[in-house]
């Protein structure tokens, strides 16, 4: 049976469901001959806003699968079924994947801090001074 070449919404929902559950897109497409090849799926995604949104949401949901695996690994470690070094590698890998799949939720805060630094660089001297005074006043209110 030849792989499909025409866009199929229901098929894309099924693919994205598998993706959200933690599978990699290449594995999903390779395992099922009724699914399109990667180049075809990529073309569909690039040409279809609805699929692109569904794909991004599935990638974000995949981060939940990664955090679930972290919890399972923690339990295996706690119950003596896994060595600490192996558990650490698995946990760190899943944390990294989660931060890439859904950076707003699981990402590093340094990017947000850099964005704030860039924002303040654009301020002139007087605006910076006023912002510092405002922040100092807010800190005084917190301390009280």
JSON list of C-alpha atoms in Angstrom, two decimals:
[
{"chain": "A", "resi": 1, "resn": "UNK", "atom": "CA", "xyz": [0.00, 0.00, 0.00]},
{"chain": "A", "resi": 2, "resn": "UNK", "atom": "CA", "xyz": [1.36, 3.42, -0.96]},
{"chain": "A", "resi": 3, "resn": "UNK", "atom": "CA", "xyz": [1.73, 6.11, 1.65]},
{"chain": "A", "resi": 4, "resn": "UNK", "atom": "CA", "xyz": [-0.87, 8.89, 1.44]},
{"chain": "A", "resi": 5, "resn": "UNK", "atom": "CA", "xyz": [0.01, 12.16, -0.26]},
{"chain": "A", "resi": 6, "resn": "UNK", "atom": "CA", "xyz": [-3.24, 14.08, 0.20]},
{"chain": "A", "resi": 7, "resn": "UNK", "atom": "CA", "xyz": [-3.86, 15.93, 3.47]},
{"chain": "A", "resi": 8, "resn": "UNK", "atom": "CA", "xyz": [-6.10, 14.00, 5.88]},
{"chain": "A", "resi": 9, "resn": "UNK", "atom": "CA", "xyz": [-7.23, 15.82, 9.03]},
{"chain": "A", "resi": 10, "resn": "UNK", "atom": "CA", "xyz": [-8.32, 12.71, 10.97]},
{"chain": "A", "resi": 11, "resn": "UNK", "atom": "CA", "xyz": [-5.00, 11.01, 10.26]},
{"chain": "A", "resi": 12, "resn": "UNK", "atom": "CA", "xyz": [-3.15, 14.10, 11.47]},
{"chain": "A", "resi": 13, "resn": "UNK", "atom": "CA", "xyz": [-5.16, 14.08, 14.72]},
{"chain": "A", "resi": 14, "resn": "UNK", "atom": "CA", "xyz": [-4.12, 10.44, 15.26]},
{"chain": "A", "resi": 15, "resn": "UNK", "atom": "CA", "xyz": [-0.47, 11.27, 14.52]},
{"chain": "A", "resi": 16, "resn": "UNK", "atom": "CA", "xyz": [-0.48, 14.26, 16.86]},
{"chain": "A", "resi": 17, "resn": "UNK", "atom": "CA", "xyz": [-2.12, 12.18, 19.61]},
{"chain": "A", "resi": 18, "resn": "UNK", "atom": "CA", "xyz": [0.75, 9.71, 19.39]},
{"chain": "A", "resi": 19, "resn": "UNK", "atom": "CA", "xyz": [3.22, 12.58, 19.40]},
{"chain": "A", "resi": 20, "resn": "UNK", "atom": "CA", "xyz": [1.62, 14.09, 22.52]},
{"chain": "A", "resi": 21, "resn": "UNK", "atom": "CA", "xyz": [1.93, 10.73, 24.27]},
{"chain": "A", "resi": 22, "resn": "UNK", "atom": "CA", "xyz": [5.70, 10.87, 23.94]},
{"chain": "A", "resi": 23, "resn": "UNK", "atom": "CA", "xyz": [6.54, 9.19, 20.65]},
{"chain": "A", "resi": 24, "resn": "UNK", "atom": "CA", "xyz": [8.92, 10.80, 18.16]},
{"chain": "A", "resi": 25, "resn": "UNK", "atom": "CA", "xyz": [7.37, 11.94, 14.87]},
{"chain": "A", "resi": 26, "resn": "UNK", "atom": "CA", "xyz": [9.80, 9.86, 12.77]},
{"chain": "A", "resi": 27, "resn": "UNK", "atom": "CA", "xyz": [8.93, 6.68, 14.70]},
{"chain": "A", "resi": 28, "resn": "UNK", "atom": "CA", "xyz": [5.20, 7.38, 14.42]},
{"chain": "A", "resi": 29, "resn": "UNK", "atom": "CA", "xyz": [5.37, 7.81, 10.67]},
{"chain": "A", "resi": 30, "resn": "UNK", "atom": "CA", "xyz": [7.77, 4.89, 10.06]},
{"chain": "A", "resi": 31, "resn": "UNK", "atom": "CA", "xyz": [5.77, 2.36, 12.13]},
{"chain": "A", "resi": 32, "resn": "UNK", "atom": "CA", "xyz": [2.51, 2.83, 10.24]},
{"chain": "A", "resi": 33, "resn": "UNK", "atom": "CA", "xyz": [2.49, 2.42, 6.46]},
{"chain": "A", "resi": 34, "resn": "UNK", "atom": "CA", "xyz": [-0.91, 4.14, 6.29]},
{"chain": "A", "resi": 35, "resn": "UNK", "atom": "CA", "xyz": [0.69, 7.36, 7.59]},
{"chain": "A", "resi": 36, "resn": "UNK", "atom": "CA", "xyz": [2.55, 9.72, 5.26]},
{"chain": "A", "resi": 37, "resn": "UNK", "atom": "CA", "xyz": [6.31, 9.88, 5.01]},
{"chain": "A", "resi": 38, "resn": "UNK", "atom": "CA", "xyz": [8.12, 12.57, 6.99]},
{"chain": "A", "resi": 39, "resn": "UNK", "atom": "CA", "xyz": [8.62, 14.84, 3.94]},
{"chain": "A", "resi": 40, "resn": "UNK", "atom": "CA", "xyz": [4.89, 14.62, 3.15]},
{"chain": "A", "resi": 41, "resn": "UNK", "atom": "CA", "xyz": [3.83, 15.27, 6.73]},
{"chain": "A", "resi": 42, "resn": "UNK", "atom": "CA", "xyz": [6.28, 18.17, 6.95]},
{"chain": "A", "resi": 43, "resn": "UNK", "atom": "CA", "xyz": [4.81, 19.65, 3.75]},
{"chain": "A", "resi": 44, "resn": "UNK", "atom": "CA", "xyz": [1.29, 19.29, 5.16]},
{"chain": "A", "resi": 45, "resn": "UNK", "atom": "CA", "xyz": [2.36, 20.95, 8.39]},
{"chain": "A", "resi": 46, "resn": "UNK", "atom": "CA", "xyz": [4.10, 23.83, 6.62]},
{"chain": "A", "resi": 47, "resn": "UNK", "atom": "CA", "xyz": [1.12, 24.45, 4.34]},
{"chain": "A", "resi": 48, "resn": "UNK", "atom": "CA", "xyz": [-1.67, 24.05, 6.91]},
{"chain": "A", "resi": 49, "resn": "UNK", "atom": "CA", "xyz": [-2.06, 26.42, 9.86]},
{"chain": "A", "resi": 50, "resn": "UNK", "atom": "CA", "xyz": [-4.49, 24.08, 11.63]},
{"chain": "A", "resi": 51, "resn": "UNK", "atom": "CA", "xyz": [-2.03, 21.16, 11.50]},
{"chain": "A", "resi": 52, "resn": "UNK", "atom": "CA", "xyz": [0.86, 23.40, 12.49]},
{"chain": "A", "resi": 53, "resn": "UNK", "atom": "CA", "xyz": [-1.05, 24.52, 15.60]},
{"chain": "A", "resi": 54, "resn": "UNK", "atom": "CA", "xyz": [-2.06, 20.95, 16.41]},
{"chain": "A", "resi": 55, "resn": "UNK", "atom": "CA", "xyz": [1.57, 19.81, 16.00]},
{"chain": "A", "resi": 56, "resn": "UNK", "atom": "CA", "xyz": [2.93, 22.56, 18.29]},
{"chain": "A", "resi": 57, "resn": "UNK", "atom": "CA", "xyz": [0.30, 21.74, 20.91]},
{"chain": "A", "resi": 58, "resn": "UNK", "atom": "CA", "xyz": [1.20, 18.04, 20.67]},
{"chain": "A", "resi": 59, "resn": "UNK", "atom": "CA", "xyz": [4.89, 18.88, 21.16]},
{"chain": "A", "resi": 60, "resn": "UNK", "atom": "CA", "xyz": [4.00, 20.91, 24.24]},
{"chain": "A", "resi": 61, "resn": "UNK", "atom": "CA", "xyz": [1.86, 18.06, 25.53]},
{"chain": "A", "resi": 62, "resn": "UNK", "atom": "CA", "xyz": [4.80, 15.72, 24.93]},
{"chain": "A", "resi": 63, "resn": "UNK", "atom": "CA", "xyz": [6.61, 17.55, 27.71]},
{"chain": "A", "resi": 64, "resn": "UNK", "atom": "CA", "xyz": [3.99, 16.13, 30.08]},
{"chain": "A", "resi": 65, "resn": "UNK", "atom": "CA", "xyz": [4.97, 12.63, 28.94]},
{"chain": "A", "resi": 66, "resn": "UNK", "atom": "CA", "xyz": [8.58, 13.52, 29.80]},
{"chain": "A", "resi": 67, "resn": "UNK", "atom": "CA", "xyz": [7.68, 14.74, 33.27]},
{"chain": "A", "resi": 68, "resn": "UNK", "atom": "CA", "xyz": [5.59, 11.60, 33.80]},
{"chain": "A", "resi": 69, "resn": "UNK", "atom": "CA", "xyz": [8.64, 9.49, 32.94]},
{"chain": "A", "resi": 70, "resn": "UNK", "atom": "CA", "xyz": [10.67, 11.48, 35.48]},
{"chain": "A", "resi": 71, "resn": "UNK", "atom": "CA", "xyz": [8.14, 10.53, 38.15]},
{"chain": "A", "resi": 72, "resn": "UNK", "atom": "CA", "xyz": [8.27, 6.85, 37.11]},
{"chain": "A", "resi": 73, "resn": "UNK", "atom": "CA", "xyz": [12.08, 6.89, 37.22]},
{"chain": "A", "resi": 74, "resn": "UNK", "atom": "CA", "xyz": [11.98, 8.47, 40.67]},
{"chain": "A", "resi": 75, "resn": "UNK", "atom": "CA", "xyz": [9.79, 5.64, 41.91]},
{"chain": "A", "resi": 76, "resn": "UNK", "atom": "CA", "xyz": [12.07, 3.01, 40.35]},
{"chain": "A", "resi": 77, "resn": "UNK", "atom": "CA", "xyz": [15.04, 4.65, 42.04]},
{"chain": "A", "resi": 78, "resn": "UNK", "atom": "CA", "xyz": [13.23, 4.92, 45.36]},
{"chain": "A", "resi": 79, "resn": "UNK", "atom": "CA", "xyz": [12.30, 1.23, 45.25]},
{"chain": "A", "resi": 80, "resn": "UNK", "atom": "CA", "xyz": [15.83, 0.12, 44.38]},
{"chain": "A", "resi": 81, "resn": "UNK", "atom": "CA", "xyz": [15.17, -0.96, 40.79]},
{"chain": "A", "resi": 82, "resn": "UNK", "atom": "CA", "xyz": [17.46, 1.66, 39.26]},
{"chain": "A", "resi": 83, "resn": "UNK", "atom": "CA", "xyz": [20.92, 2.97, 40.09]},
{"chain": "A", "resi": 84, "resn": "UNK", "atom": "CA", "xyz": [21.23, 6.65, 40.98]},
{"chain": "A", "resi": 85, "resn": "UNK", "atom": "CA", "xyz": [23.59, 7.45, 38.08]},
{"chain": "A", "resi": 86, "resn": "UNK", "atom": "CA", "xyz": [21.27, 5.87, 35.51]},
{"chain": "A", "resi": 87, "resn": "UNK", "atom": "CA", "xyz": [18.24, 7.58, 37.04]},
{"chain": "A", "resi": 88, "resn": "UNK", "atom": "CA", "xyz": [20.04, 10.92, 36.94]},
{"chain": "A", "resi": 89, "resn": "UNK", "atom": "CA", "xyz": [20.83, 10.56, 33.22]},
{"chain": "A", "resi": 90, "resn": "UNK", "atom": "CA", "xyz": [17.22, 9.67, 32.42]},
{"chain": "A", "resi": 91, "resn": "UNK", "atom": "CA", "xyz": [15.84, 12.49, 34.57]},
{"chain": "A", "resi": 92, "resn": "UNK", "atom": "CA", "xyz": [18.23, 15.11, 33.19]},
{"chain": "A", "resi": 93, "resn": "UNK", "atom": "CA", "xyz": [17.47, 14.02, 29.62]},
{"chain": "A", "resi": 94, "resn": "UNK", "atom": "CA", "xyz": [13.73, 14.26, 30.20]},
{"chain": "A", "resi": 95, "resn": "UNK", "atom": "CA", "xyz": [14.11, 17.65, 31.87]},
{"chain": "A", "resi": 96, "resn": "UNK", "atom": "CA", "xyz": [16.07, 18.85, 28.83]},
{"chain": "A", "resi": 97, "resn": "UNK", "atom": "CA", "xyz": [13.42, 17.51, 26.43]},
{"chain": "A", "resi": 98, "resn": "UNK", "atom": "CA", "xyz": [10.63, 19.12, 28.47]},
{"chain": "A", "resi": 99, "resn": "UNK", "atom": "CA", "xyz": [12.41, 22.47, 28.33]},
{"chain": "A", "resi": 100, "resn": "UNK", "atom": "CA", "xyz": [12.68, 22.19, 24.53]},
{"chain": "A", "resi": 101, "resn": "UNK", "atom": "CA", "xyz": [9.16, 20.91, 23.90]},
{"chain": "A", "resi": 102, "resn": "UNK", "atom": "CA", "xyz": [7.53, 23.54, 26.11]},
{"chain": "A", "resi": 103, "resn": "UNK", "atom": "CA", "xyz": [10.01, 26.29, 27.00]},
{"chain": "A", "resi": 104, "resn": "UNK", "atom": "CA", "xyz": [7.42, 28.63, 28.51]},
{"chain": "A", "resi": 105, "resn": "UNK", "atom": "CA", "xyz": [6.44, 25.98, 31.06]},
{"chain": "A", "resi": 106, "resn": "UNK", "atom": "CA", "xyz": [9.66, 24.04, 31.63]},
{"chain": "A", "resi": 107, "resn": "UNK", "atom": "CA", "xyz": [12.32, 26.27, 30.09]},
{"chain": "A", "resi": 108, "resn": "UNK", "atom": "CA", "xyz": [15.21, 28.10, 31.60]},
{"chain": "A", "resi": 109, "resn": "UNK", "atom": "CA", "xyz": [14.37, 31.49, 33.09]},
{"chain": "A", "resi": 110, "resn": "UNK", "atom": "CA", "xyz": [17.64, 32.99, 31.86]},
{"chain": "A", "resi": 111, "resn": "UNK", "atom": "CA", "xyz": [16.05, 33.69, 28.47]},
{"chain": "A", "resi": 112, "resn": "UNK", "atom": "CA", "xyz": [13.34, 35.74, 30.14]},
{"chain": "A", "resi": 113, "resn": "UNK", "atom": "CA", "xyz": [15.98, 37.58, 32.16]},
{"chain": "A", "resi": 114, "resn": "UNK", "atom": "CA", "xyz": [17.94, 38.33, 28.98]},
{"chain": "A", "resi": 115, "resn": "UNK", "atom": "CA", "xyz": [14.80, 39.70, 27.35]},
{"chain": "A", "resi": 116, "resn": "UNK", "atom": "CA", "xyz": [14.35, 42.04, 30.31]},
{"chain": "A", "resi": 117, "resn": "UNK", "atom": "CA", "xyz": [18.00, 43.12, 30.06]},
{"chain": "A", "resi": 118, "resn": "UNK", "atom": "CA", "xyz": [17.53, 43.86, 26.35]},
{"chain": "A", "resi": 119, "resn": "UNK", "atom": "CA", "xyz": [14.38, 45.84, 27.14]},
{"chain": "A", "resi": 120, "resn": "UNK", "atom": "CA", "xyz": [16.20, 48.01, 29.67]},
{"chain": "A", "resi": 121, "resn": "UNK", "atom": "CA", "xyz": [19.11, 48.61, 27.27]},
{"chain": "A", "resi": 122, "resn": "UNK", "atom": "CA", "xyz": [16.67, 50.40, 24.98]},
{"chain": "A", "resi": 123, "resn": "UNK", "atom": "CA", "xyz": [15.71, 52.86, 27.72]},
{"chain": "A", "resi": 124, "resn": "UNK", "atom": "CA", "xyz": [17.42, 56.23, 27.86]},
{"chain": "A", "resi": 125, "resn": "UNK", "atom": "CA", "xyz": [19.22, 57.39, 31.02]},
{"chain": "A", "resi": 126, "resn": "UNK", "atom": "CA", "xyz": [16.20, 59.16, 32.54]},
{"chain": "A", "resi": 127, "resn": "UNK", "atom": "CA", "xyz": [13.86, 56.22, 31.89]},
{"chain": "A", "resi": 128, "resn": "UNK", "atom": "CA", "xyz": [16.36, 53.88, 33.57]},
{"chain": "A", "resi": 129, "resn": "UNK", "atom": "CA", "xyz": [16.60, 56.17, 36.57]},
{"chain": "A", "resi": 130, "resn": "UNK", "atom": "CA", "xyz": [12.80, 56.31, 36.90]},
{"chain": "A", "resi": 131, "resn": "UNK", "atom": "CA", "xyz": [12.53, 52.54, 36.56]},
{"chain": "A", "resi": 132, "resn": "UNK", "atom": "CA", "xyz": [15.15, 52.03, 39.29]},
{"chain": "A", "resi": 133, "resn": "UNK", "atom": "CA", "xyz": [13.29, 54.39, 41.61]},
{"chain": "A", "resi": 134, "resn": "UNK", "atom": "CA", "xyz": [10.04, 52.55, 40.89]},
{"chain": "A", "resi": 135, "resn": "UNK", "atom": "CA", "xyz": [11.66, 49.17, 41.63]},
{"chain": "A", "resi": 136, "resn": "UNK", "atom": "CA", "xyz": [13.21, 50.50, 44.84]},
{"chain": "A", "resi": 137, "resn": "UNK", "atom": "CA", "xyz": [9.79, 51.73, 45.98]},
{"chain": "A", "resi": 138, "resn": "UNK", "atom": "CA", "xyz": [8.27, 48.33, 45.22]},
{"chain": "A", "resi": 139, "resn": "UNK", "atom": "CA", "xyz": [11.01, 46.65, 47.25]},
{"chain": "A", "resi": 140, "resn": "UNK", "atom": "CA", "xyz": [10.36, 48.97, 50.19]},
{"chain": "A", "resi": 141, "resn": "UNK", "atom": "CA", "xyz": [6.67, 48.01, 50.07]},
{"chain": "A", "resi": 142, "resn": "UNK", "atom": "CA", "xyz": [7.56, 44.31, 50.10]},
{"chain": "A", "resi": 143, "resn": "UNK", "atom": "CA", "xyz": [9.83, 44.73, 53.13]},
{"chain": "A", "resi": 144, "resn": "UNK", "atom": "CA", "xyz": [7.09, 46.47, 55.15]}
]
